[in-house]
Amino acid sequence: MAGHVQDRWYKTETDANGKTTRTRSDRYGTGLRYRARYVGPDGTEKSKSYPDGQKRLAEKWLSKIEADMDSGNYVDPAAGRTTFGQYAEKWLNTQSTDLTTRETVTSTVRGHAIPYLGSRPLGSFKPEHIRDWLSELERAVPATSYRRVIYNNVSTILNAAVDDGHLPKNPCRAQSVRPPAAGTGRVVPWTAERVFGVREALPERFRAAVDLGAGCGLRQGEIFGLPVDEIDFESGWLHIVNQVKVTTDGLVFGPPKRDKLRDVPCPIVWRTPSGST
């Protein structure tokens, strides 16, 4: 058994003849009687106290600690008491991904994971808690593809918590947990009539956004971030070198998604369904 169980209500004394006897300590009858103690892998002493009559539970706890150490599933009890909310906020603050990606992940975790899972200690997580959360998430978020994104973010956080020693394994990976299905719907493009109808209904200053989106396939941020000097009117090419990103501090310019600079062909003349230019 790892460690030992200390009886704090009694102490052992040795008389002049070398005979040992158990006598009541100053703590007799007050407080929790038994303290299970062991030295953790980090070299520091860990303990847990039990009331009178629960010595067997203290010994059982130490036996489990020993088994977890032998199997590699040991988790420091103090680390396991860190809540999901505390750890998730720390994890979010240490991310070094693209600014827009960080904003999106932060929004999903704070909006749909922390409110439900935030108060639970990491060391207490079981697959049932993830299943219950997914059931609640299904009622709150109709789109399965978006639920999948939220689930993946939570699973990534719990993977990091496993690596950092806060829990032995990720409950999201249990066989009984079924992740939300990935989006499988195919994109259905607008008809030409709809595209030109929307274009005509917009104020003239905004119509170029439809041309760039429907005609050139630019993303929203790339449309807003396209400067005139990156449009080569003679050759009919657009040079995509930046986009507008949404952050908590407002709108900022940044490189395209995944820093992929590219050139996009641009039709010189747009024709409506009726044939007019």
mmCIF file of N, CA and C in Angstrom, residues 16 26 53 59 65 77 105-106 121 146 163 175 189 206 220-221 248 265 273:
data_model
loop_
_atom_site.group_PDB
_atom_site.id
_atom_site.type_symbol
_atom_site.label_atom_id
_atom_site.label_comp_id
_atom_site.label_asym_id
_atom_site.label_seq_id
_atom_site.Cartn_x
_atom_site.Cartn_y
_atom_site.Cartn_z
ATOM 1 N N ALA A 16 10.681 3.393 29.870
ATOM 2 C CA ALA A 16 12.117 3.199 30.154
ATOM 3 C C ALA A 16 12.564 1.772 29.885
ATOM 4 N N ASP A 26 -3.608 14.503 22.345
ATOM 5 C CA ASP A 26 -4.331 15.730 22.689
ATOM 6 C C ASP A 26 -5.525 15.961 21.770
ATOM 7 N N GLY A 53 -14.191 5.526 12.571
ATOM 8 C CA GLY A 53 -14.950 4.425 12.007
ATOM 9 C C GLY A 53 -14.741 4.215 10.522
ATOM 10 N N GLU A 59 -7.753 3.279 3.972
ATOM 11 C CA GLU A 59 -6.853 2.291 3.389
ATOM 12 C C GLU A 59 -7.222 1.997 1.936
ATOM 13 N N ILE A 65 -4.781 4.829 -4.904
ATOM 14 C CA ILE A 65 -3.679 5.701 -5.304
ATOM 15 C C ILE A 65 -2.514 4.867 -5.821
ATOM 16 N N PRO A 77 -4.613 14.905 -6.543
ATOM 17 C CA PRO A 77 -5.933 15.349 -6.089
ATOM 18 C C PRO A 77 -6.127 16.857 -6.181
ATOM 19 N N VAL A 105 -13.080 30.346 -31.217
ATOM 20 C CA VAL A 105 -12.997 29.302 -30.190
ATOM 21 C C VAL A 105 -13.433 29.852 -28.839
ATOM 22 N N THR A 106 -12.975 31.055 -28.500
ATOM 23 C CA THR A 106 -13.350 31.670 -27.220
ATOM 24 C C THR A 106 -14.863 31.839 -27.129
ATOM 25 N N PRO A 121 -15.264 19.914 -11.302
ATOM 26 C CA PRO A 121 -13.815 19.645 -11.178
ATOM 27 C C PRO A 121 -13.363 18.674 -12.259
ATOM 28 N N TYR A 146 -22.313 22.936 -36.235
ATOM 29 C CA TYR A 146 -21.808 23.878 -35.233
ATOM 30 C C TYR A 146 -21.619 23.172 -33.898
ATOM 31 N N ASP A 163 -2.932 15.964 -20.565
ATOM 32 C CA ASP A 163 -1.482 16.159 -20.691
ATOM 33 C C ASP A 163 -0.899 16.861 -19.470
ATOM 34 N N GLN A 175 -16.220 5.293 -25.626
ATOM 35 C CA GLN A 175 -17.021 4.659 -26.664
ATOM 36 C C GLN A 175 -18.492 5.009 -26.548
ATOM 37 N N PRO A 189 -25.468 26.695 -54.624
ATOM 38 C CA PRO A 189 -25.240 28.076 -55.060
ATOM 39 C C PRO A 189 -26.541 28.756 -55.459
ATOM 40 N N PHE A 206 -22.596 49.196 -52.662
ATOM 41 C CA PHE A 206 -22.400 47.863 -52.104
ATOM 42 C C PHE A 206 -22.462 46.747 -53.157
ATOM 43 N N GLN A 220 -16.115 36.688 -47.203
ATOM 44 C CA GLN A 220 -16.615 37.986 -46.746
ATOM 45 C C GLN A 220 -15.484 38.919 -46.317
ATOM 46 N N GLY A 221 -14.572 38.398 -45.462
ATOM 47 C CA GLY A 221 -13.479 39.232 -44.984
ATOM 48 C C GLY A 221 -12.571 39.681 -46.102
ATOM 49 N N THR A 248 -12.397 41.213 -30.607
ATOM 50 C CA THR A 248 -13.059 41.892 -29.495
ATOM 51 C C THR A 248 -12.702 43.362 -29.445
ATOM 52 N N PRO A 265 -8.997 35.067 -60.861
ATOM 53 C CA PRO A 265 -9.441 35.695 -62.118
ATOM 54 C C PRO A 265 -10.736 36.466 -61.915
ATOM 55 N N PRO A 273 -29.088 37.976 -66.636
ATOM 56 C CA PRO A 273 -29.770 36.916 -67.393
ATOM 57 C C PRO A 273 -30.395 37.412 -68.700
#
